[in-house]
Amino acid sequence: MRFLHKAILICFAWLSVAAMPATAQETASATRFDGVYEITVNRTWRNEYWRHLDNPNYVPGKLELLHSARVEIINGEVIFAGLTKTVPTAGPAFDNFSGALSDGGALAFSAGINLLRGAGKVAPYDMTVAVQLRPSSRYDQAFSAKPEGFSKEWDVLVTVTSVGRPDNAFNNGAQGGNS
């Protein structure tokens, strides 16, 4: 009788847990991607471009990774996005960084590139940007440093992966302009 009583209690407890509603992170797309993310943007440059600038780092078919950032999302809002970019010789710099939460809860990012061509050579520098996001809206952008030079937008690929939150990892391609 005591064993049967325990079995009934265990069964009742299991049913109670199973009947609990899903967490906010599972039900609300606005908070689905809460966490800290690492963002990278890359661009495949035309070989002729690198050869034209006589770039010492020129490698046929090389894919240049030129941008990285950390984004923190709490309750569906990007409270801070730190962007640090060191531009290699004759490489591009990012002129803007924007995105939005789509209706499906997926993050879509785009980035513009400012191409610096000072006599074909560019000194390395760092750039930082702070971003605020409201759900289902565009980013407000605030640059602490903005490069000067010849501006041109290029197609970019944005990859977003979770840091310490593998359950939230995802990839998303975005177009930042015309090459």
GROMACS .gro file of N, CA and C in nm:
model
  537
    1MET      N    1   0.083  -0.120   0.000
    1MET     CA    2   0.000   0.000   0.000
    1MET      C    3   0.087   0.126   0.000
    2ARG      N    4   0.193   0.123   0.084
    2ARG     CA    5   0.285   0.237   0.089
    2ARG      C    6   0.353   0.257  -0.046
    3PHE      N    7   0.391   0.147  -0.113
    3PHE     CA    8   0.456   0.154  -0.244
    3PHE      C    9   0.361   0.214  -0.347
    4LEU      N   10   0.234   0.171  -0.342
    4LEU     CA   11   0.135   0.223  -0.436
    4LEU      C   12   0.114   0.374  -0.414
    5HIS      N   13   0.114   0.414  -0.289
    5HIS     CA   14   0.098   0.556  -0.256
    5HIS      C   15   0.213   0.639  -0.314
    6LYS      N   16   0.337   0.587  -0.300
    6LYS     CA   17   0.455   0.656  -0.355
    6LYS      C   18   0.446   0.664  -0.506
    7ALA      N   19   0.404   0.555  -0.568
    7ALA     CA   20   0.395   0.551  -0.713
    7ALA      C   21   0.294   0.654  -0.764
    8ILE      N   22   0.183   0.668  -0.694
    8ILE     CA   23   0.082   0.766  -0.733
    8ILE      C   24   0.136   0.908  -0.719
    9LEU      N   25   0.209   0.934  -0.610
    9LEU     CA   26   0.267   1.067  -0.589
    9LEU      C   27   0.368   1.101  -0.698
   10ILE      N   28   0.454   1.004  -0.732
   10ILE     CA   29   0.555   1.025  -0.836
   10ILE      C   30   0.488   1.053  -0.969
   11CYS      N   31   0.385   0.975  -1.001
   11CYS     CA   32   0.313   0.993  -1.127
   11CYS      C   33   0.248   1.130  -1.132
   12PHE      N   34   0.188   1.173  -1.021
   12PHE     CA   35   0.122   1.304  -1.014
   12PHE      C   36   0.223   1.417  -1.032
   13ALA      N   37   0.340   1.401  -0.969
   13ALA     CA   38   0.445   1.503  -0.981
   13ALA      C   39   0.493   1.514  -1.125
   14TRP      N   40   0.509   1.399  -1.192
   14TRP     CA   41   0.558   1.399  -1.331
   14TRP      C   42   0.456   1.466  -1.422
   15LEU      N   43   0.326   1.436  -1.400
   15LEU     CA   44   0.222   1.497  -1.481
   15LEU      C   45   0.215   1.648  -1.457
   16SER      N   46   0.240   1.691  -1.335
   16SER     CA   47   0.238   1.834  -1.304
   16SER      C   48   0.348   1.907  -1.378
   17VAL      N   49   0.468   1.848  -1.381
   17VAL     CA   50   0.581   1.908  -1.453
   17VAL      C   51   0.553   1.911  -1.602
   18ALA      N   52   0.499   1.801  -1.655
   18ALA     CA   53   0.472   1.794  -1.798
   18ALA      C   54   0.366   1.895  -1.840
   19ALA      N   55   0.277   1.928  -1.748
   19ALA     CA   56   0.168   2.020  -1.780
   19ALA      C   57   0.208   2.166  -1.768
   20MET      N   58   0.329   2.193  -1.716
   20MET     CA   59   0.374   2.331  -1.699
   20MET      C   60   0.389   2.399  -1.835
   21PRO      N   61   0.355   2.527  -1.846
   21PRO     CA   62   0.369   2.597  -1.975
   21PRO      C   63   0.515   2.612  -2.014
   22ALA      N   64   0.538   2.630  -2.145
   22ALA     CA   65   0.674   2.648  -2.194
   22ALA      C   66   0.731   2.779  -2.141
   23THR      N   67   0.862   2.789  -2.139
   23THR     CA   68   0.925   2.911  -2.090
   23THR      C   69   0.903   3.024  -2.189
   24ALA      N   70   0.926   3.147  -2.143
   24ALA     CA   71   0.908   3.264  -2.229
   24ALA      C   72   1.001   3.257  -2.349
   25GLN      N   73   1.119   3.198  -2.327
   25GLN     CA   74   1.216   3.190  -2.435
   25GLN      C   75   1.166   3.099  -2.548
   26GLU      N   76   1.081   3.004  -2.515
   26GLU     CA   77   1.028   2.913  -2.616
   26GLU      C   78   0.902   2.969  -2.682
   27THR      N   79   0.825   3.048  -2.611
   27THR     CA   80   0.696   3.093  -2.663
   27THR      C   81   0.701   3.230  -2.729
   28ALA      N   82   0.786   3.317  -2.685
   28ALA     CA   83   0.789   3.454  -2.738
   28ALA      C   84   0.910   3.473  -2.827
   29SER      N   85   0.885   3.506  -2.953
   29SER     CA   86   0.996   3.525  -3.046
   29SER      C   87   1.083   3.643  -3.005
   30ALA      N   88   1.026   3.738  -2.932
   30ALA     CA   89   1.102   3.856  -2.891
   30ALA      C   90   1.216   3.820  -2.797
   31THR      N   91   1.201   3.712  -2.721
   31THR     CA   92   1.306   3.674  -2.627
   31THR      C   93   1.374   3.543  -2.669
   32ARG      N   94   1.343   3.497  -2.786
   32ARG     CA   95   1.395   3.367  -2.831
   32ARG      C   96   1.547   3.365  -2.839
   33PHE      N   97   1.607   3.477  -2.875
   33PHE     CA   98   1.751   3.480  -2.896
   33PHE      C   99   1.825   3.551  -2.783
   34ASP      N  100   1.768   3.553  -2.664
   34ASP     CA  101   1.837   3.613  -2.551
   34ASP      C  102   1.973   3.547  -2.532
   35GLY      N  103   2.074   3.626  -2.504
   35GLY     CA  104   2.207   3.573  -2.483
   35GLY      C  105   2.312   3.665  -2.541
   36VAL      N  106   2.435   3.622  -2.541
   36VAL     CA  107   2.546   3.698  -2.597
   36VAL      C  108   2.590   3.628  -2.725
   37TYR      N  109   2.600   3.705  -2.833
   37TYR     CA  110   2.631   3.648  -2.963
   37TYR      C  111   2.762   3.703  -3.019
   38GLU      N  112   2.825   3.621  -3.099
   38GLU     CA  113   2.944   3.662  -3.172
   38GLU      C  114   2.903   3.676  -3.319
   39ILE      N  115   2.936   3.789  -3.379
   39ILE     CA  116   2.897   3.815  -3.518
   39ILE      C  117   3.023   3.834  -3.602
   40THR      N  118   3.026   3.770  -3.717
   40THR     CA  119   3.136   3.792  -3.810
   40THR      C  120   3.079   3.824  -3.948
   41VAL      N  121   3.144   3.914  -4.017
   41VAL     CA  122   3.105   3.950  -4.153
   41VAL      C  123   3.225   3.925  -4.243
   42ASN      N  124   3.201   3.858  -4.355
   42ASN     CA  125   3.313   3.835  -4.446
   42ASN      C  126   3.277   3.875  -4.588
   43ARG      N  127   3.379   3.891  -4.668
   43ARG     CA  128   3.362   3.934  -4.807
   43ARG      C  129   3.468   3.865  -4.893
   44THR      N  130   3.426   3.806  -5.003
   44THR     CA  131   3.521   3.748  -5.098
   44THR      C  132   3.556   3.856  -5.201
   45TRP      N  133   3.680   3.900  -5.195
   45TRP     CA  134   3.722   4.006  -5.286
   45TRP      C  135   3.764   3.949  -5.421
   46ARG      N  136   3.744   4.029  -5.526
   46ARG     CA  137   3.792   3.988  -5.658
   46ARG      C  138   3.944   3.988  -5.657
   47ASN      N  139   4.001   3.886  -5.715
   47ASN     CA  140   4.147   3.876  -5.718
   47ASN      C  141   4.210   3.996  -5.789
   48GLU      N  142   4.141   4.046  -5.893
   48GLU     CA  143   4.195   4.159  -5.968
   48GLU      C  144   4.208   4.282  -5.880
   49TYR      N  145   4.117   4.296  -5.783
   49TYR     CA  146   4.123   4.412  -5.695
   49TYR      C  147   4.249   4.410  -5.611
   50TRP      N  148   4.276   4.295  -5.549
   50TRP     CA  149   4.396   4.284  -5.465
   50TRP      C  150   4.522   4.301  -5.549
   51ARG      N  151   4.521   4.242  -5.668
   51ARG     CA  152   4.640   4.250  -5.754
   51ARG      C  153   4.663   4.395  -5.798
   52HIS      N  154   4.552   4.466  -5.825
   52HIS     CA  155   4.562   4.605  -5.868
   52HIS      C  156   4.627   4.692  -5.761
   53LEU      N  157   4.595   4.664  -5.634
   53LEU     CA  158   4.651   4.742  -5.525
   53LEU      C  159   4.789   4.692  -5.481
   54ASP      N  160   4.837   4.589  -5.550
   54ASP     CA  161   4.968   4.532  -5.516
   54ASP      C  162   4.974   4.497  -5.368
   55ASN      N  163   4.870   4.430  -5.321
   55ASN     CA  164   4.860   4.395  -5.180
   55ASN      C  165   4.955   4.282  -5.145
   56PRO      N  166   5.040   4.301  -5.044
   56PRO     CA  167   5.136   4.195  -5.007
   56PRO      C  168   5.067   4.071  -4.951
   57ASN      N  169   4.942   4.086  -4.908
   57ASN     CA  170   4.869   3.972  -4.853
   57ASN      C  171   4.783   3.900  -4.957
   58TYR      N  172   4.802   3.936  -5.084
   58TYR     CA  173   4.720   3.878  -5.189
   58TYR      C  174   4.742   3.727  -5.201
   59VAL      N  175   4.632   3.652  -5.196
   59VAL     CA  176   4.634   3.507  -5.217
   59VAL      C  177   4.518   3.473  -5.310
   60PRO      N  178   4.542   3.408  -5.424
   60PRO     CA  179   4.432   3.376  -5.517
   60PRO      C  180   4.320   3.300  -5.447
   61GLY      N  181   4.199   3.348  -5.464
   61GLY     CA  182   4.083   3.280  -5.409
   61GLY      C  183   4.066   3.294  -5.259
   62LYS      N  184   4.141   3.383  -5.197
   62LYS     CA  185   4.136   3.397  -5.052
   62LYS      C  186   4.008   3.466  -5.006
   63LEU      N  187   3.948   3.416  -4.897
   63LEU     CA  188   3.831   3.478  -4.837
   63LEU      C  189   3.876   3.563  -4.719
   64GLU      N  190   3.848   3.692  -4.726
   64GLU     CA  191   3.892   3.785  -4.623
   64GLU      C  192   3.786   3.800  -4.514
   65LEU      N  193   3.818   3.764  -4.390
   65LEU     CA  194   3.730   3.789  -4.276
   65LEU      C  195   3.769   3.924  -4.216
   66LEU      N  196   3.677   4.018  -4.217
   66LEU     CA  197   3.716   4.156  -4.189
   66LEU      C  198   3.640   4.224  -4.075
   67HIS      N  199   3.554   4.149  -4.006
   67HIS     CA  200   3.469   4.217  -3.910
   67HIS      C  201   3.424   4.121  -3.801
   68SER      N  202   3.423   4.167  -3.678
   68SER     CA  203   3.370   4.085  -3.569
   68SER      C  204   3.304   4.175  -3.466
   69ALA      N  205   3.205   4.120  -3.396
   69ALA     CA  206   3.132   4.199  -3.296
   69ALA      C  207   3.070   4.107  -3.193
   70ARG      N  208   3.040   4.164  -3.077
   70ARG     CA  209   2.967   4.092  -2.972
   70ARG      C  210   2.836   4.166  -2.946
   71VAL      N  211   2.726   4.092  -2.943
   71VAL     CA  212   2.594   4.151  -2.922
   71VAL      C  213   2.527   4.084  -2.803
   72GLU      N  214   2.473   4.163  -2.711
   72GLU     CA  215   2.402   4.109  -2.596
   72GLU      C  216   2.253   4.140  -2.611
   73ILE      N  217   2.169   4.036  -2.603
   73ILE     CA  218   2.025   4.050  -2.619
   73ILE      C  219   1.956   4.008  -2.489
   74ILE      N  220   1.876   4.098  -2.432
   74ILE     CA  221   1.801   4.069  -2.310
   74ILE      C  222   1.655   4.105  -2.334
   75ASN      N  223   1.566   4.010  -2.307
   75ASN     CA  224   1.422   4.031  -2.328
   75ASN      C  225   1.392   4.079  -2.470
   76GLY      N  226   1.464   4.022  -2.565
   76GLY     CA  227   1.437   4.053  -2.704
   76GLY      C  228   1.496   4.182  -2.753
   77GLU      N  229   1.569   4.257  -2.670
   77GLU     CA  230   1.628   4.383  -2.711
   77GLU      C  231   1.779   4.374  -2.709
   78VAL      N  232   1.842   4.427  -2.813
   78VAL     CA  233   1.987   4.437  -2.814
   78VAL      C  234   2.024   4.556  -2.727
   79ILE      N  235   2.080   4.529  -2.610
   79ILE     CA  236   2.113   4.639  -2.519
   79ILE      C  237   2.251   4.695  -2.550
   80PHE      N  238   2.339   4.617  -2.610
   80PHE     CA  239   2.470   4.668  -2.648
   80PHE      C  240   2.531   4.578  -2.755
   81ALA      N  241   2.592   4.640  -2.852
   81ALA     CA  242   2.666   4.566  -2.954
   81ALA      C  243   2.801   4.632  -2.970
   82GLY      N  244   2.906   4.564  -2.930
   82GLY     CA  245   3.040   4.620  -2.942
   82GLY      C  246   3.107   4.569  -3.068
   83LEU      N  247   3.146   4.661  -3.154
   83LEU     CA  248   3.208   4.627  -3.282
   83LEU      C  249   3.352   4.676  -3.284
   84THR      N  250   3.446   4.585  -3.296
   84THR     CA  251   3.587   4.622  -3.304
   84THR      C  252   3.644   4.570  -3.433
   85LYS      N  253   3.703   4.658  -3.512
   85LYS     CA  254   3.753   4.621  -3.644
   85LYS      C  255   3.891   4.678  -3.665
   86THR      N  256   3.987   4.592  -3.692
   86THR     CA  257   4.120   4.636  -3.733
   86THR      C  258   4.132   4.613  -3.882
   87VAL      N  259   4.151   4.720  -3.957
   87VAL     CA  260   4.153   4.711  -4.102
   87VAL      C  261   4.293   4.675  -4.151
   88PRO      N  262   4.307   4.568  -4.229
   88PRO     CA  263   4.438   4.533  -4.284
   88PRO      C  264   4.478   4.628  -4.396
   89THR      N  265   4.599   4.618  -4.442
   89THR     CA  266   4.646   4.704  -4.550
   89THR      C  267   4.554   4.692  -4.671
   90ALA      N  268   4.506   4.806  -4.719
   90ALA     CA  269   4.419   4.814  -4.837
   90ALA      C  270   4.288   4.740  -4.818
   91GLY      N  271   4.248   4.716  -4.695
   91GLY     CA  272   4.123   4.644  -4.670
   91GLY      C  273   4.007   4.739  -4.646
   92PRO      N  274   3.885   4.686  -4.640
   92PRO     CA  275   3.767   4.770  -4.620
   92PRO      C  276   3.737   4.794  -4.473
   93ALA      N  277   3.659   4.897  -4.446
   93ALA     CA  278   3.612   4.925  -4.310
   93ALA      C  279   3.461   4.934  -4.315
   94PHE      N  280   3.395   4.914  -4.202
   94PHE     CA  281   3.250   4.913  -4.203
   94PHE      C  282   3.194   5.052  -4.180
   95ASP      N  283   3.110   5.096  -4.273
   95ASP     CA  284   3.053   5.229  -4.268
   95ASP      C  285   2.924   5.233  -4.188
   96ASN      N  286   2.852   5.122  -4.183
   96ASN     CA  287   2.731   5.116  -4.101
   96ASN      C  288   2.702   4.972  -4.064
   97PHE      N  289   2.616   4.956  -3.966
   97PHE     CA  290   2.583   4.822  -3.915
   97PHE      C  291   2.439   4.826  -3.867
   98SER      N  292   2.350   4.752  -3.933
   98SER     CA  293   2.208   4.762  -3.899
   98SER      C  294   2.140   4.627  -3.907
   99GLY      N  295   2.020   4.618  -3.855
   99GLY     CA  296   1.948   4.491  -3.859
   99GLY      C  297   1.811   4.505  -3.797
  100ALA      N  298   1.738   4.395  -3.790
  100ALA     CA  299   1.603   4.397  -3.733
  100ALA      C  300   1.562   4.258  -3.690
  101LEU      N  301   1.465   4.252  -3.598
  101LEU     CA  302   1.403   4.125  -3.561
  101LEU      C  303   1.284   4.104  -3.655
  102SER      N  304   1.286   3.996  -3.731
  102SER     CA  305   1.176   3.968  -3.823
  102SER      C  306   1.056   3.915  -3.746
  103ASP      N  307   0.943   3.905  -3.813
  103ASP     CA  308   0.821   3.856  -3.748
  103ASP      C  309   0.840   3.713  -3.698
  104GLY      N  310   0.924   3.635  -3.765
  104GLY     CA  311   0.947   3.497  -3.724
  104GLY      C  312   1.045   3.484  -3.610
  105GLY      N  313   1.098   3.595  -3.561
  105GLY     CA  314   1.189   3.589  -3.448
  105GLY      C  315   1.334   3.569  -3.488
  106ALA      N  316   1.363   3.564  -3.619
  106ALA     CA  317   1.502   3.546  -3.663
  106ALA      C  318   1.570   3.682  -3.674
  107LEU      N  319   1.699   3.685  -3.645
  107LEU     CA  320   1.774   3.809  -3.657
  107LEU      C  321   1.830   3.823  -3.798
  108ALA      N  322   1.811   3.938  -3.858
  108ALA     CA  323   1.866   3.964  -3.990
  108ALA      C  324   1.958   4.084  -3.980
  109PHE      N  325   2.082   4.068  -4.022
  109PHE     CA  326   2.180   4.175  -4.013
  109PHE      C  327   2.225   4.217  -4.153
  110SER      N  328   2.262   4.342  -4.166
  110SER     CA  329   2.327   4.388  -4.287
  110SER      C  330   2.438   4.484  -4.247
  111ALA      N  331   2.531   4.504  -4.335
  111ALA     CA  332   2.643   4.593  -4.305
  111ALA      C  333   2.689   4.662  -4.432
  112GLY      N  334   2.720   4.790  -4.418
  112GLY     CA  335   2.778   4.864  -4.529
  112GLY      C  336   2.928   4.871  -4.510
  113ILE      N  337   3.001   4.883  -4.619
  113ILE     CA  338   3.147   4.886  -4.612
  113ILE      C  339   3.198   5.017  -4.670
  114ASN      N  340   3.286   5.081  -4.597
  114ASN     CA  341   3.353   5.199  -4.647
  114ASN      C  342   3.490   5.157  -4.697
  115LEU      N  343   3.513   5.169  -4.824
  115LEU     CA  344   3.637   5.124  -4.885
  115LEU      C  345   3.739   5.238  -4.885
  116LEU      N  346   3.847   5.220  -4.812
  116LEU     CA  347   3.950   5.323  -4.802
  116LEU      C  348   4.059   5.296  -4.905
  117ARG      N  349   4.088   5.396  -4.988
  117ARG     CA  350   4.182   5.373  -5.098
  117ARG      C  351   4.296   5.475  -5.099
  118GLY      N  352   4.333   5.525  -4.984
  118GLY     CA  353   4.438   5.626  -4.981
  118GLY      C  354   4.567   5.578  -5.045
  119ALA      N  355   4.584   5.611  -5.172
  119ALA     CA  356   4.702   5.569  -5.248
  119ALA      C  357   4.719   5.417  -5.245
  120GLY      N  358   4.608   5.347  -5.225
  120GLY     CA  359   4.614   5.201  -5.226
  120GLY      C  360   4.658   5.141  -5.095
  121LYS      N  361   4.691   5.224  -4.997
  121LYS     CA  362   4.738   5.172  -4.868
  121LYS      C  363   4.659   5.238  -4.755
  122VAL      N  364   4.626   5.160  -4.654
  122VAL     CA  365   4.548   5.212  -4.542
  122VAL      C  366   4.612   5.169  -4.411
  123ALA      N  367   4.628   5.264  -4.319
  123ALA     CA  368   4.684   5.230  -4.189
  123ALA      C  369   4.578   5.159  -4.105
  124PRO      N  370   4.617   5.058  -4.027
  124PRO     CA  371   4.520   4.988  -3.941
  124PRO      C  372   4.460   5.083  -3.837
  125TYR      N  373   4.335   5.062  -3.803
  125TYR     CA  374   4.272   5.138  -3.697
  125TYR      C  375   4.156   5.056  -3.641
  126ASP      N  376   4.101   5.099  -3.529
  126ASP     CA  377   3.988   5.031  -3.466
  126ASP      C  378   3.863   5.119  -3.473
  127MET      N  379   3.748   5.055  -3.476
  127MET     CA  380   3.622   5.128  -3.479
  127MET      C  381   3.524   5.058  -3.385
  128THR      N  382   3.449   5.134  -3.307
  128THR     CA  383   3.354   5.076  -3.213
  128THR      C  384   3.216   5.137  -3.237
  129VAL      N  385   3.112   5.055  -3.225
  129VAL     CA  386   2.975   5.104  -3.244
  129VAL      C  387   2.885   5.050  -3.133
  130ALA      N  388   2.798   5.136  -3.080
  130ALA     CA  389   2.698   5.095  -2.983
  130ALA      C  390   2.562   5.097  -3.052
  131VAL      N  391   2.482   4.992  -3.036
  131VAL     CA  392   2.356   4.977  -3.108
  131VAL      C  393   2.242   4.948  -3.012
  132GLN      N  394   2.128   5.011  -3.034
  132GLN     CA  395   2.006   4.979  -2.960
  132GLN      C  396   1.906   4.917  -3.056
  133LEU      N  397   1.834   4.815  -3.012
  133LEU     CA  398   1.734   4.749  -3.095
  133LEU      C  399   1.600   4.743  -3.023
  134ARG      N  400   1.494   4.783  -3.092
  134ARG     CA  401   1.358   4.760  -3.044
  134ARG      C  402   1.301   4.645  -3.126
  135PRO      N  403   1.231   4.550  -3.064
  135PRO     CA  404   1.179   4.434  -3.138
  135PRO      C  405   1.104   4.475  -3.264
  136SER      N  406   1.132   4.403  -3.373
  136SER     CA  407   1.068   4.427  -3.503
  136SER      C  408   1.091   4.568  -3.555
  137SER      N  409   1.208   4.624  -3.529
  137SER     CA  410   1.240   4.757  -3.579
  137SER      C  411   1.386   4.761  -3.622
  138ARG      N  412   1.424   4.872  -3.682
  138ARG     CA  413   1.563   4.887  -3.725
  138ARG      C  414   1.652   4.926  -3.607
  139TYR      N  415   1.783   4.907  -3.628
  139TYR     CA  416   1.877   4.951  -3.526
  139TYR      C  417   1.895   5.102  -3.532
  140ASP      N  418   1.915   5.162  -3.415
  140ASP     CA  419   1.966   5.299  -3.409
  140ASP      C  420   2.117   5.286  -3.399
  141GLN      N  421   2.187   5.363  -3.480
  141GLN     CA  422   2.332   5.348  -3.486
  141GLN      C  423   2.402   5.468  -3.424
  142ALA      N  424   2.507   5.442  -3.350
  142ALA     CA  425   2.587   5.549  -3.290
  142ALA      C  426   2.733   5.508  -3.297
  143PHE      N  427   2.807   5.571  -3.384
  143PHE     CA  428   2.947   5.536  -3.401
  143PHE      C  429   3.036   5.624  -3.315
  144SER      N  430   3.130   5.561  -3.247
  144SER     CA  431   3.228   5.638  -3.171
  144SER      C  432   3.344   5.680  -3.260
  145ALA      N  433   3.359   5.612  -3.371
  145ALA     CA  434   3.464   5.648  -3.468
  145ALA      C  435   3.415   5.610  -3.606
  146LYS      N  436   3.429   5.700  -3.700
  146LYS     CA  437   3.381   5.673  -3.835
  146LYS      C  438   3.494   5.702  -3.934
  147PRO      N  439   3.531   5.604  -4.015
  147PRO     CA  440   3.642   5.623  -4.108
  147PRO      C  441   3.606   5.718  -4.222
  148GLU      N  442   3.706   5.778  -4.281
  148GLU     CA  443   3.684   5.863  -4.396
  148GLU      C  444   3.753   5.800  -4.516
  149GLY      N  445   3.699   5.825  -4.632
  149GLY     CA  446   3.757   5.769  -4.752
  149GLY      C  447   3.652   5.746  -4.858
  150PHE      N  448   3.688   5.673  -4.960
  150PHE     CA  449   3.597   5.643  -5.069
  150PHE      C  450   3.493   5.541  -5.024
  151SER      N  451   3.364   5.576  -5.031
  151SER     CA  452   3.258   5.488  -4.981
  151SER      C  453   3.196   5.407  -5.095
  152LYS      N  454   3.176   5.280  -5.069
  152LYS     CA  455   3.107   5.192  -5.164
  152LYS      C  456   3.053   5.074  -5.086
  153GLU      N  457   2.927   5.035  -5.113
  153GLU     CA  458   2.869   4.921  -5.046
  153GLU      C  459   2.900   4.793  -5.123
  154TRP      N  460   2.916   4.684  -5.048
  154TRP     CA  461   2.948   4.555  -5.108
  154TRP      C  462   2.855   4.449  -5.051
  155ASP      N  463   2.839   4.340  -5.124
  155ASP     CA  464   2.764   4.227  -5.071
  155ASP      C  465   2.842   4.167  -4.954
  156VAL      N  466   2.773   4.135  -4.847
  156VAL     CA  467   2.839   4.075  -4.731
  156VAL      C  468   2.759   3.956  -4.682
  157LEU      N  469   2.825   3.867  -4.612
  157LEU     CA  470   2.760   3.753  -4.548
  157LEU      C  471   2.775   3.768  -4.398
  158VAL      N  472   2.665   3.762  -4.326
  158VAL     CA  473   2.667   3.776  -4.181
  158VAL      C  474   2.639   3.642  -4.117
  159THR      N  475   2.724   3.601  -4.024
  159THR     CA  476   2.706   3.477  -3.951
  159THR      C  477   2.694   3.510  -3.803
  160VAL      N  478   2.589   3.462  -3.741
  160VAL     CA  479   2.567   3.486  -3.599
  160VAL      C  480   2.570   3.353  -3.526
  161THR      N  481   2.657   3.340  -3.426
  161THR     CA  482   2.664   3.218  -3.347
  161THR      C  483   2.661   3.254  -3.200
  162SER      N  484   2.596   3.172  -3.122
  162SER     CA  485   2.582   3.198  -2.980
  162SER      C  486   2.712   3.171  -2.906
  163VAL      N  487   2.740   3.252  -2.804
  163VAL     CA  488   2.855   3.232  -2.718
  163VAL      C  489   2.805   3.174  -2.587
  164GLY      N  490   2.839   3.049  -2.560
  164GLY     CA  491   2.796   2.985  -2.438
  164GLY      C  492   2.650   2.945  -2.438
  165ARG      N  493   2.582   2.961  -2.551
  165ARG     CA  494   2.441   2.923  -2.562
  165ARG      C  495   2.421   2.847  -2.693
  166PRO      N  496   2.473   2.726  -2.705
  166PRO     CA  497   2.465   2.654  -2.832
  166PRO      C  498   2.323   2.629  -2.880
  167ASP      N  499   2.226   2.630  -2.788
  167ASP     CA  500   2.087   2.607  -2.829
  167ASP      C  501   2.032   2.724  -2.909
  168ASN      N  502   2.099   2.839  -2.901
  168ASN     CA  503   2.051   2.957  -2.972
  168ASN      C  504   2.133   2.988  -3.097
  169ALA      N  505   2.226   2.903  -3.132
  169ALA     CA  506   2.313   2.932  -3.245
  169ALA      C  507   2.234   2.926  -3.375
  170PHE      N  508   2.261   3.020  -3.464
  170PHE     CA  509   2.198   3.017  -3.594
  170PHE      C  510   2.283   3.096  -3.692
  171ASN      N  511   2.262   3.073  -3.822
  171ASN     CA  512   2.332   3.147  -3.927
  171ASN      C  513   2.229   3.221  -4.012
  172ASN      N  514   2.270   3.335  -4.063
  172ASN     CA  515   2.178   3.412  -4.146
  172ASN      C  516   2.257   3.492  -4.248
  173GLY      N  517   2.224   3.477  -4.376
  173GLY     CA  518   2.291   3.553  -4.481
  173GLY      C  519   2.219   3.684  -4.504
  174ALA      N  520   2.293   3.790  -4.532
  174ALA     CA  521   2.230   3.920  -4.557
  174ALA      C  522   2.307   3.994  -4.664
  175GLN      N  523   2.239   4.079  -4.738
  175GLN     CA  524   2.302   4.158  -4.842
  175GLN      C  525   2.321   4.300  -4.792
  176GLY      N  526   2.442   4.351  -4.803
  176GLY     CA  527   2.470   4.485  -4.754
  176GLY      C  528   2.481   4.589  -4.862
  177GLY      N  529   2.468   4.550  -4.989
  177GLY     CA  530   2.480   4.649  -5.095
  177GLY      C  531   2.511   4.582  -5.226
  178ASN      N  532   2.564   4.659  -5.318
  178ASN     CA  533   2.596   4.607  -5.451
  178ASN      C  534   2.746   4.612  -5.473
  179SER      N  535   2.800   4.505  -5.527
  179SER     CA  536   2.944   4.504  -5.554
  179SER      C  537   2.971   4.562  -5.691
   0.00000   0.00000   0.00000
